[in-house]
mmCIF file of C-alpha atoms in Angstrom:
data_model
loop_
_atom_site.group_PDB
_atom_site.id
_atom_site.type_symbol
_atom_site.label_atom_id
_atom_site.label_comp_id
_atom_site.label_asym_id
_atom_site.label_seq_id
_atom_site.Cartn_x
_atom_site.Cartn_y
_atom_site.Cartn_z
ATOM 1 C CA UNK A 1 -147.275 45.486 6.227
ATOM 2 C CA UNK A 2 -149.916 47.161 7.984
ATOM 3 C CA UNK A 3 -152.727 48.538 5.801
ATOM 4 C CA UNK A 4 -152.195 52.822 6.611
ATOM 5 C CA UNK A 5 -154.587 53.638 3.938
ATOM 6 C CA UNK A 6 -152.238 54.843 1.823
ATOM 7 C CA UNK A 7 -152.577 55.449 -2.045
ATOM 8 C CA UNK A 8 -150.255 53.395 -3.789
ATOM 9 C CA UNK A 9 -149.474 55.965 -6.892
ATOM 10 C CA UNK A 10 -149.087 58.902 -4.598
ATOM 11 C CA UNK A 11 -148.705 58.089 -1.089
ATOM 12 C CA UNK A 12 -151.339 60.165 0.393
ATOM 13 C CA UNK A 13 -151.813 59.238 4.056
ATOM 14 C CA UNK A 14 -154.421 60.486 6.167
ATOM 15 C CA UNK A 15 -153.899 62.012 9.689
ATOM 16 C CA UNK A 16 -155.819 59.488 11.343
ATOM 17 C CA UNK A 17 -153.463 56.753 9.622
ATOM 18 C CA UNK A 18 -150.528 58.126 11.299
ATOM 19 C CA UNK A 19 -152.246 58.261 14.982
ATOM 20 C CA UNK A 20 -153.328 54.309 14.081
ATOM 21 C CA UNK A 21 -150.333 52.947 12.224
ATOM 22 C CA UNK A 22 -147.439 54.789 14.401
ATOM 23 C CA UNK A 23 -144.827 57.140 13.529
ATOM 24 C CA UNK A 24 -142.150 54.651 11.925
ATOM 25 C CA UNK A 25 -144.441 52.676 9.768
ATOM 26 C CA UNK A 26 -146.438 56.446 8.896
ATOM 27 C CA UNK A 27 -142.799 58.074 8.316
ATOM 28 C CA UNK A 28 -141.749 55.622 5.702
ATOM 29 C CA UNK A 29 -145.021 55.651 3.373
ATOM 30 C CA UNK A 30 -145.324 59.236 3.762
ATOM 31 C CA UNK A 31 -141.097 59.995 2.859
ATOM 32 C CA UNK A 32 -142.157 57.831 0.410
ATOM 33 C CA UNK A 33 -143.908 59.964 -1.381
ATOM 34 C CA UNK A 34 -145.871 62.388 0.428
ATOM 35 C CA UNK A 35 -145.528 66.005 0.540
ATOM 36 C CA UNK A 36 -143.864 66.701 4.285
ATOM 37 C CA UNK A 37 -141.280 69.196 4.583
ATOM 38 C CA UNK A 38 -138.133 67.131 5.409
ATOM 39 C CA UNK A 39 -136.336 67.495 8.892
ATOM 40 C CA UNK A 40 -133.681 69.559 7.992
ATOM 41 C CA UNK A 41 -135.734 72.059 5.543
ATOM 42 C CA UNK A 42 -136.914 74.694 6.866
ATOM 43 C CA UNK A 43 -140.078 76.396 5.211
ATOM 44 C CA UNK A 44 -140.328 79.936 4.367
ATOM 45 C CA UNK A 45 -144.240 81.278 5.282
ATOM 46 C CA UNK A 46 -146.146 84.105 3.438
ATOM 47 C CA UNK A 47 -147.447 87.125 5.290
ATOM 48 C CA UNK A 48 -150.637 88.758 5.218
ATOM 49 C CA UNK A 49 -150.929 92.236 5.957
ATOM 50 C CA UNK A 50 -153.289 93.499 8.755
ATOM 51 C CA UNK A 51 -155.145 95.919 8.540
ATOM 52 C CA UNK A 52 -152.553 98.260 10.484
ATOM 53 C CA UNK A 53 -149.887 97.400 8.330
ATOM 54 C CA UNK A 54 -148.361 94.599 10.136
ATOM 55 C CA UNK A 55 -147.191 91.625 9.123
ATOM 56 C CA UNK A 56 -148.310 88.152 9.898
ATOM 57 C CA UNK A 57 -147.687 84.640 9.176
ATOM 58 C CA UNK A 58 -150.242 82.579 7.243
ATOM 59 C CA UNK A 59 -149.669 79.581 9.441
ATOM 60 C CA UNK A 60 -148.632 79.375 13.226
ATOM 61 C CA UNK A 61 -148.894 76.859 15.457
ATOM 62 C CA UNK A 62 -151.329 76.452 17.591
ATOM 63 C CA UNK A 63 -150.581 75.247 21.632
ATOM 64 C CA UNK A 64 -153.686 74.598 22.936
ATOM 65 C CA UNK A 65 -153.916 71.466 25.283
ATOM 66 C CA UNK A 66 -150.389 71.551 25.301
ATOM 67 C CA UNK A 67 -148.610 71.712 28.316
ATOM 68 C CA UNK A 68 -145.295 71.383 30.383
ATOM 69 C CA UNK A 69 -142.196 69.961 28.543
ATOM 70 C CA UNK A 70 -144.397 68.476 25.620
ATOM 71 C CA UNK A 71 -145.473 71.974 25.046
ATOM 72 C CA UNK A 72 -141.833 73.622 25.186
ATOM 73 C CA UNK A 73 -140.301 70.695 22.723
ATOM 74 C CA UNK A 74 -143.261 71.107 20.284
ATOM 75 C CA UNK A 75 -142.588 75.010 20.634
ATOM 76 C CA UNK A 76 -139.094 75.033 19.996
ATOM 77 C CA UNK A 77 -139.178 72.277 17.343
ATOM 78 C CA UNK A 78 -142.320 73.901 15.657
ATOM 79 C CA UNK A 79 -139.857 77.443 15.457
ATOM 80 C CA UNK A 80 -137.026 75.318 13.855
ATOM 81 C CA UNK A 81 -139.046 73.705 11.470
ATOM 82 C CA UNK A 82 -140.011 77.261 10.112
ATOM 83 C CA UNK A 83 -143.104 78.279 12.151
ATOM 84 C CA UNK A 84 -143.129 81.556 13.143
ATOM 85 C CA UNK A 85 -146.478 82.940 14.530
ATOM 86 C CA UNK A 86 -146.839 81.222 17.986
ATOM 87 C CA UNK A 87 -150.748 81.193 19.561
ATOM 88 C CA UNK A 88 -151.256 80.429 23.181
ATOM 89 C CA UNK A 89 -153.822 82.384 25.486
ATOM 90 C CA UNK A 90 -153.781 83.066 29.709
ATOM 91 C CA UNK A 91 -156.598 80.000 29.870
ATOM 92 C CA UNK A 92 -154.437 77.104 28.096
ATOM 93 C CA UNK A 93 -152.362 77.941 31.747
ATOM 94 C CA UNK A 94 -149.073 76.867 29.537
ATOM 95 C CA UNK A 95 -147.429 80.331 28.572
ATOM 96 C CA UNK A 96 -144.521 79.386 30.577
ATOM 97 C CA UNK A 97 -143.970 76.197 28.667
ATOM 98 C CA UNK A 98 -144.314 78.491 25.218
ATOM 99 C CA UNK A 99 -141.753 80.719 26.559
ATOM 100 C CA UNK A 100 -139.464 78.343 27.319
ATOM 101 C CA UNK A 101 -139.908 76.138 23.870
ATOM 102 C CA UNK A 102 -139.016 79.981 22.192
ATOM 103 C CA UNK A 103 -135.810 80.405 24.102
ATOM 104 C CA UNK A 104 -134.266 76.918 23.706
ATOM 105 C CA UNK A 105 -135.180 77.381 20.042
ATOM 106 C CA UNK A 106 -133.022 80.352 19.534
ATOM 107 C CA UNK A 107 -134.832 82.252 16.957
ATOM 108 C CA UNK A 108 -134.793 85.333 16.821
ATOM 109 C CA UNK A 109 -137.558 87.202 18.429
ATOM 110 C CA UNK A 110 -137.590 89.667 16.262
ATOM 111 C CA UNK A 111 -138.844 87.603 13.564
ATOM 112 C CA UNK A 112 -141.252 85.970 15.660
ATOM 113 C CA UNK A 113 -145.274 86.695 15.942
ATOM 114 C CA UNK A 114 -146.484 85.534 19.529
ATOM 115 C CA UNK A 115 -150.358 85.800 20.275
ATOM 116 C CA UNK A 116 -151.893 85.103 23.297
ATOM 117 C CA UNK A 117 -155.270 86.146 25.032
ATOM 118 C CA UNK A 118 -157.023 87.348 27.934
ATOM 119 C CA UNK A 119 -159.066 85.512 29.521
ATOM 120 C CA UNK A 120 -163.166 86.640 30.573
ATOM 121 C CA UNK A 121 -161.888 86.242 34.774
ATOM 122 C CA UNK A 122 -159.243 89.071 33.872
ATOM 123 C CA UNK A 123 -161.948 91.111 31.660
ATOM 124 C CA UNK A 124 -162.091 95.178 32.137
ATOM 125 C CA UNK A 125 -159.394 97.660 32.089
ATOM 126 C CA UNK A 126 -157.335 97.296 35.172
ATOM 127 C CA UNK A 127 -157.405 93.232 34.878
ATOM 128 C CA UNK A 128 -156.563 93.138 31.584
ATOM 129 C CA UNK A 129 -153.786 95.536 32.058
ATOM 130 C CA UNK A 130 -152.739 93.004 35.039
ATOM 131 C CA UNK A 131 -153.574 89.962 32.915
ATOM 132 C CA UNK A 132 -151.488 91.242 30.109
ATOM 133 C CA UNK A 133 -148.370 91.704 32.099
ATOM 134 C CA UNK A 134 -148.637 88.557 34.431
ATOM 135 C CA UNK A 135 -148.589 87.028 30.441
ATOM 136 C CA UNK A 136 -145.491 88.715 28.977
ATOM 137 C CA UNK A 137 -143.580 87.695 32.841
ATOM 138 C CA UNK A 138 -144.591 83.954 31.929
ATOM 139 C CA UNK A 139 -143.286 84.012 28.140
ATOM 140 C CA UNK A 140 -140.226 86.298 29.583
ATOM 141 C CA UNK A 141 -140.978 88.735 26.341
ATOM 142 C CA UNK A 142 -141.000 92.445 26.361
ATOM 143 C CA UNK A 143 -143.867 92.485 23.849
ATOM 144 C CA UNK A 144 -146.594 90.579 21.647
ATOM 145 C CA UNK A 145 -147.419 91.042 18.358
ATOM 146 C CA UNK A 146 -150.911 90.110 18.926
ATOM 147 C CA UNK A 147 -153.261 90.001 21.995
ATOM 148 C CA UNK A 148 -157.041 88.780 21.880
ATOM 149 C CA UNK A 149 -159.826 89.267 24.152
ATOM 150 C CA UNK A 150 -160.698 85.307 23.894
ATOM 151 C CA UNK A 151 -164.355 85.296 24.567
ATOM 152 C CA UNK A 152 -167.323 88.283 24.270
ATOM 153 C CA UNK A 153 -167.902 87.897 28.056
ATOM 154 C CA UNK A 154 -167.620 90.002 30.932
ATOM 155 C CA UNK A 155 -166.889 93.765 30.525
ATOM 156 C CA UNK A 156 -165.218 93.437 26.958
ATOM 157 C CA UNK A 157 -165.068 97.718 26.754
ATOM 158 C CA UNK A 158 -163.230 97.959 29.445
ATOM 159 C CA UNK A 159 -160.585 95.287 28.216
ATOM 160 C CA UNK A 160 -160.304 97.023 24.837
ATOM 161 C CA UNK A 161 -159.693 100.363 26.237
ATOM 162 C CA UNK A 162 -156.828 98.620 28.186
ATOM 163 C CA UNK A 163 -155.783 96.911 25.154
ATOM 164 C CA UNK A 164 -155.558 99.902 22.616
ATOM 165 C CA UNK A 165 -153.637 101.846 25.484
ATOM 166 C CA UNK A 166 -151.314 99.511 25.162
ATOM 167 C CA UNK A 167 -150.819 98.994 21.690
ATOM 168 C CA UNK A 168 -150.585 102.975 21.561
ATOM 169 C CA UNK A 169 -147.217 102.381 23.708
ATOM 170 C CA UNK A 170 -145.758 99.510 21.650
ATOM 171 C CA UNK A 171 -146.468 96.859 24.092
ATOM 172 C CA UNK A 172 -148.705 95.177 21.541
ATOM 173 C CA UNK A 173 -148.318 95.067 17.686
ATOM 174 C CA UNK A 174 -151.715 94.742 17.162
ATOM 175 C CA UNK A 175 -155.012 94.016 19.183
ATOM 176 C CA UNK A 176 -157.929 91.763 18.326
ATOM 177 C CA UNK A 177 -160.937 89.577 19.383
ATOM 178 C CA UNK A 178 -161.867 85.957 19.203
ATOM 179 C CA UNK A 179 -164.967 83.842 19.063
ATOM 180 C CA UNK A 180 -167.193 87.441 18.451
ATOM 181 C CA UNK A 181 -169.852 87.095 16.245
ATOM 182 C CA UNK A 182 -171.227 89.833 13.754
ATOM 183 C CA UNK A 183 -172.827 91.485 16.255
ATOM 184 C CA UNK A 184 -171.005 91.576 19.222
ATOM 185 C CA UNK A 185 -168.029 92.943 17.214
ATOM 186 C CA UNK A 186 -170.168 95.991 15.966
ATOM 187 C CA UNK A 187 -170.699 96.410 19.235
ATOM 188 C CA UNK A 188 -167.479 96.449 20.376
ATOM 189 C CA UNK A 189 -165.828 99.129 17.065
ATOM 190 C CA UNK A 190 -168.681 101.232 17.577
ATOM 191 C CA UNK A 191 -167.252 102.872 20.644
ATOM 192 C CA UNK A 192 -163.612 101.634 20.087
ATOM 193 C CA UNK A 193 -160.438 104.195 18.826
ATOM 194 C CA UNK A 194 -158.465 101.267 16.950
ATOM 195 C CA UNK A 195 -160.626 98.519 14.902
ATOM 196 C CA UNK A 196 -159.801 94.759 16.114
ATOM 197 C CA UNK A 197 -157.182 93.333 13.311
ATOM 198 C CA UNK A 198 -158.036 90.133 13.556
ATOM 199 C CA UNK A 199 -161.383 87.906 14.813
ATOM 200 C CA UNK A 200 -160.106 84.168 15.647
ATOM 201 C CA UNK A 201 -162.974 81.579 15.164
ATOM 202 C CA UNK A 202 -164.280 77.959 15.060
ATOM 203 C CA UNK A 203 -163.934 77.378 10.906
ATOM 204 C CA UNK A 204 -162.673 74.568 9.187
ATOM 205 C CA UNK A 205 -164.837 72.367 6.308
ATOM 206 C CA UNK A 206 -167.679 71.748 8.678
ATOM 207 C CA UNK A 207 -168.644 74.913 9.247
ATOM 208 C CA UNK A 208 -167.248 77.781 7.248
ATOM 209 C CA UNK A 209 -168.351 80.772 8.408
ATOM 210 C CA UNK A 210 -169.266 82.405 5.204
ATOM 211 C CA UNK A 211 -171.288 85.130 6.373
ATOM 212 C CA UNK A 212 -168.706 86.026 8.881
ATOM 213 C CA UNK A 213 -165.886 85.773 6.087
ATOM 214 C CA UNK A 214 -167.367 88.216 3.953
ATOM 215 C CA UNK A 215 -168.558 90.609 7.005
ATOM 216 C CA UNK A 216 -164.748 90.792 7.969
ATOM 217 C CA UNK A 217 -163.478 90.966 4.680
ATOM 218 C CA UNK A 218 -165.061 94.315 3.823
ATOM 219 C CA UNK A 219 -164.519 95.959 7.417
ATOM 220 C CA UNK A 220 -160.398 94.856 6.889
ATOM 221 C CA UNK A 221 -160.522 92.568 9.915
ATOM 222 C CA UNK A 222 -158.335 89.691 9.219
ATOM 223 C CA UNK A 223 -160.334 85.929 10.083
ATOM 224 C CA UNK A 224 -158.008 83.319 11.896
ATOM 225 C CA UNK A 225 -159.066 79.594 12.283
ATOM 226 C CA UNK A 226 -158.614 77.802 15.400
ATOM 227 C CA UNK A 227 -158.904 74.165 15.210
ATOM 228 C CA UNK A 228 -158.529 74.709 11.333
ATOM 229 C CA UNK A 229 -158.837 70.307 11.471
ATOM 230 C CA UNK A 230 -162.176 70.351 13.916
ATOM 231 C CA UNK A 231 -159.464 68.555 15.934
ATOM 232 C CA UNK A 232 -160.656 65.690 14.148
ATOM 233 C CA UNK A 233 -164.428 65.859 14.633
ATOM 234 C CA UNK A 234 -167.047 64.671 12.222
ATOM 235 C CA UNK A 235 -164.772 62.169 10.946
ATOM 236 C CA UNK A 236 -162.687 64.930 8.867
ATOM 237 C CA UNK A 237 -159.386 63.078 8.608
ATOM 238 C CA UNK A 238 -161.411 59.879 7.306
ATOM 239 C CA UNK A 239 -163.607 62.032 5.600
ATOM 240 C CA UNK A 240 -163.990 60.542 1.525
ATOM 241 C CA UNK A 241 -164.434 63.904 0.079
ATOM 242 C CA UNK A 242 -160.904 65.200 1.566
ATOM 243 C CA UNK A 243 -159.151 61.859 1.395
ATOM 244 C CA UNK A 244 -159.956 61.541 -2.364
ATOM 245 C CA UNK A 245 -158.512 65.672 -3.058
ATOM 246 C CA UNK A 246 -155.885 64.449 -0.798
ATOM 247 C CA UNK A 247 -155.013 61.736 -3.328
ATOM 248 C CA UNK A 248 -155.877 63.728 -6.651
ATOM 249 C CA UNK A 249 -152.682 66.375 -5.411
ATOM 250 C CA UNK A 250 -150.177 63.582 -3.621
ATOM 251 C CA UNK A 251 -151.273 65.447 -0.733
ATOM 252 C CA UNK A 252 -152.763 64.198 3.241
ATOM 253 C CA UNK A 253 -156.481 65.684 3.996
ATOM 254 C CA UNK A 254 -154.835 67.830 7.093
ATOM 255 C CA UNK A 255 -152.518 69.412 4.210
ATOM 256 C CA UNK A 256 -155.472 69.719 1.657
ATOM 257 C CA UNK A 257 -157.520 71.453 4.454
ATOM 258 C CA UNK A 258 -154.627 73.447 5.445
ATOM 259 C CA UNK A 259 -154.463 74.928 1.376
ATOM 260 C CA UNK A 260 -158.089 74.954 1.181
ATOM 261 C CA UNK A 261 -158.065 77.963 4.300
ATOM 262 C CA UNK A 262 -154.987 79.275 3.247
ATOM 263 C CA UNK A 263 -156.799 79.907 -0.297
ATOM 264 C CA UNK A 264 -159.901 81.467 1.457
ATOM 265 C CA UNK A 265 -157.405 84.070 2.810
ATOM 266 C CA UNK A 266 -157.773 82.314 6.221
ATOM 267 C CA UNK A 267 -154.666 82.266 8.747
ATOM 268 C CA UNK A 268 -154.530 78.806 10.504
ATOM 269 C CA UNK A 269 -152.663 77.197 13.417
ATOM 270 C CA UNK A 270 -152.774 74.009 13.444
ATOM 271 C CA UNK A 271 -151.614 71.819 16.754
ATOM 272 C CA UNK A 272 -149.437 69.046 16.782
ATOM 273 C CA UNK A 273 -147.604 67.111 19.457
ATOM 274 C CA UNK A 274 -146.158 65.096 16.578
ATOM 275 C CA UNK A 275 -142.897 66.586 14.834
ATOM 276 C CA UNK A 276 -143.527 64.533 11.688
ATOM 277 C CA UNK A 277 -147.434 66.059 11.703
ATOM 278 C CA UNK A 278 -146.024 69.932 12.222
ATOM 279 C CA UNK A 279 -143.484 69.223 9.368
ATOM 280 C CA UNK A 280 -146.144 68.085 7.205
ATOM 281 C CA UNK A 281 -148.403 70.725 7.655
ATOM 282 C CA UNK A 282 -145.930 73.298 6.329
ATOM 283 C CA UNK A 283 -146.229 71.449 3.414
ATOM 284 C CA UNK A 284 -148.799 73.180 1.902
ATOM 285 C CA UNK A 285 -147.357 76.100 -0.465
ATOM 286 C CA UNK A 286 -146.387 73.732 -3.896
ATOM 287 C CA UNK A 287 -149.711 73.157 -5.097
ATOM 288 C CA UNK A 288 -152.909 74.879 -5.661
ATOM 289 C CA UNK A 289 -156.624 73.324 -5.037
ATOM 290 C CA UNK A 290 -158.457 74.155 -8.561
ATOM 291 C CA UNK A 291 -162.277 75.254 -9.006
ATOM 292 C CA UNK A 292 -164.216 72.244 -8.446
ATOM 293 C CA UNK A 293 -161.616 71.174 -5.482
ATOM 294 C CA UNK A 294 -162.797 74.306 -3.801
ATOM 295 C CA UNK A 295 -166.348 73.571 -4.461
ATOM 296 C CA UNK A 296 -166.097 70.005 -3.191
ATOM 297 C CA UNK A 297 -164.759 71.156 -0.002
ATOM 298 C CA UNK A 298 -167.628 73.892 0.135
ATOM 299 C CA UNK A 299 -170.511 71.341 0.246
ATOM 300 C CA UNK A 300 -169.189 70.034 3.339
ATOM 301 C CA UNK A 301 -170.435 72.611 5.307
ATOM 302 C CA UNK A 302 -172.769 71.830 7.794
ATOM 303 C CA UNK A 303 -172.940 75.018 8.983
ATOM 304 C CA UNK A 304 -172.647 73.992 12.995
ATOM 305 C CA UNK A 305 -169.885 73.686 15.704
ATOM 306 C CA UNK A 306 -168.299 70.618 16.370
ATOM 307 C CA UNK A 307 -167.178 72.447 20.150
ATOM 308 C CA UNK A 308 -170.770 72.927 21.469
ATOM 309 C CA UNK A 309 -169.275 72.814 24.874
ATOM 310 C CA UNK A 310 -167.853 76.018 24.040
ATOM 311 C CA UNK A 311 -171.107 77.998 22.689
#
């Protein structure tokens, strides 16, 4: 049988393994043993509380580089697995593609919580205001629960004014930034009416933001990770550290990174085109990582992007 690096007493398999070994020969070590969420179970996600009293999921599902029909069957089969916090933005150009995957899946949209962003092109008040509607049109949804300005570029006042307007009418649940550093968000609450809920950021093991986590925590902003897995840079799914916690807890590494930010009081989604991947990574709510497990994964940092194409 092909070697998937699997652990023989728990059946911990690594991300990676899966991509290498294929989906049948992954499937049956990891039902094996494993923790995935099986196909027909579907997962019930905490909420956190922002800091305007609404409620959001603790994982979503993240659709970036995901597009056309792949992008509306991983959307519709992420929302039946259980996900229900949806991230997209007007730059992955596949909004159309997430609002299909959330009308075949027939949830409810009332218990859904559907991000997107605008983009720096559509930046300042009357663009955003246009941006914003040209992005409810394409997901065919009267509101969003969350909207970002994506990137500190261009005139980011003028999209925030826009953006608090309309989360005055009830057009947006709550409003928020992504990518800002400490700096350019004081700069954007000193002048603002309604503090950002949320700042989305590069964090996962390899760089964990701990100034930034503590600067949020005390202003109430709530920190989101995109690519919570690096996308797989630096190694992390083979990484020896994470496979061996994976192990210790009959757990994979994406599912022992996935607890490790949920623990940090981190909100993560996580990207899969793979329904057995977006199954497992629900998996993450019947065990706890311990002192030193948390301390392990805190030497990793490196304290440096691993997206420099995006600084």
């Amino acid at each position: 049988m092909m070697n998937i690096n699997s652990d023989e007493k728990t059946g911990a398999i690594s991300r990676r393994a899966v991509l290498k070994g294929g989906a049948l020969v992954a499937t049956a070590v990891a039902f094996g043993g494993v923790g995935w969420a099986s196909t027909n179970e579907q997962v019930s996600i905490p909420q956190v509380r922002l800091g305007n009293g609404v409620m959001m999921p603790v994982l979503g599902f993240g659709t970036y580089g995901l597009r056309g029909d792949v992008c509306t069957e991983s959307v519709a089969d992420a929302l039946t697995a259980g996900y229900r916090l949806i991230d997209t933005a007007t730059v992955y150009r596949n909004e159309e593609a997430v609002g299909a995957g959330i009308k075949k899946s027939g949830i409810d949209r009332k218990s859904l919580f559907v991000t997107s962003k605008v983009w720096v092109e559509d930046s300042g008040y009357e663009r955003a205001k246009r941006a914003f509607q040209t992005t409810l049109d394409k997901l065919e949804l009267e509101y969003l629960d969350l909207y970002l300005i994506h990137r500190p570029r261009g005139d980011v006042q003028g999209s925030w004014r826009a953006m608090e307007e309309l989360n005055a009418a009830g057009r947006i649940k709550a409003i928020g930034v992504s990518n800002f550093d400490q700096t350019q968000l004081a700069s954007l609450t000193a002048g603002a009416k309604t503090k950002p809920a949320i700042n989305q950021l590069e964090t996962h093991p390899f760089l964990q933001e701990a100034g930034q986590f503590d600067s949020l925590r005390a202003a109430g902003v709530q920190m989101e990770a995109w690519a919570p897995f690096a996308e797989g840079r630096n190694g992390l799914f083979t990484n020896p550290v994470l496979e061996r916690l994976g192990r210790k807890h009959g757990k994979s590494v994406a599912q022992t990174v996935l607890r490790w930010h949920h623990q940090r009081g981190i909100v993560a989604i996580p990207r899969s085109s793979n329904p057995k991947h977006r199954r497992e990574n629900l998996a993450i709510f019947d065990f706890s990582l311990d002192a030193d497990d948390m301390h392990r994964i805190s030497a990793l940092d490196e304290n440096r992007t691993q997206f420099p194409e995006w600084s």
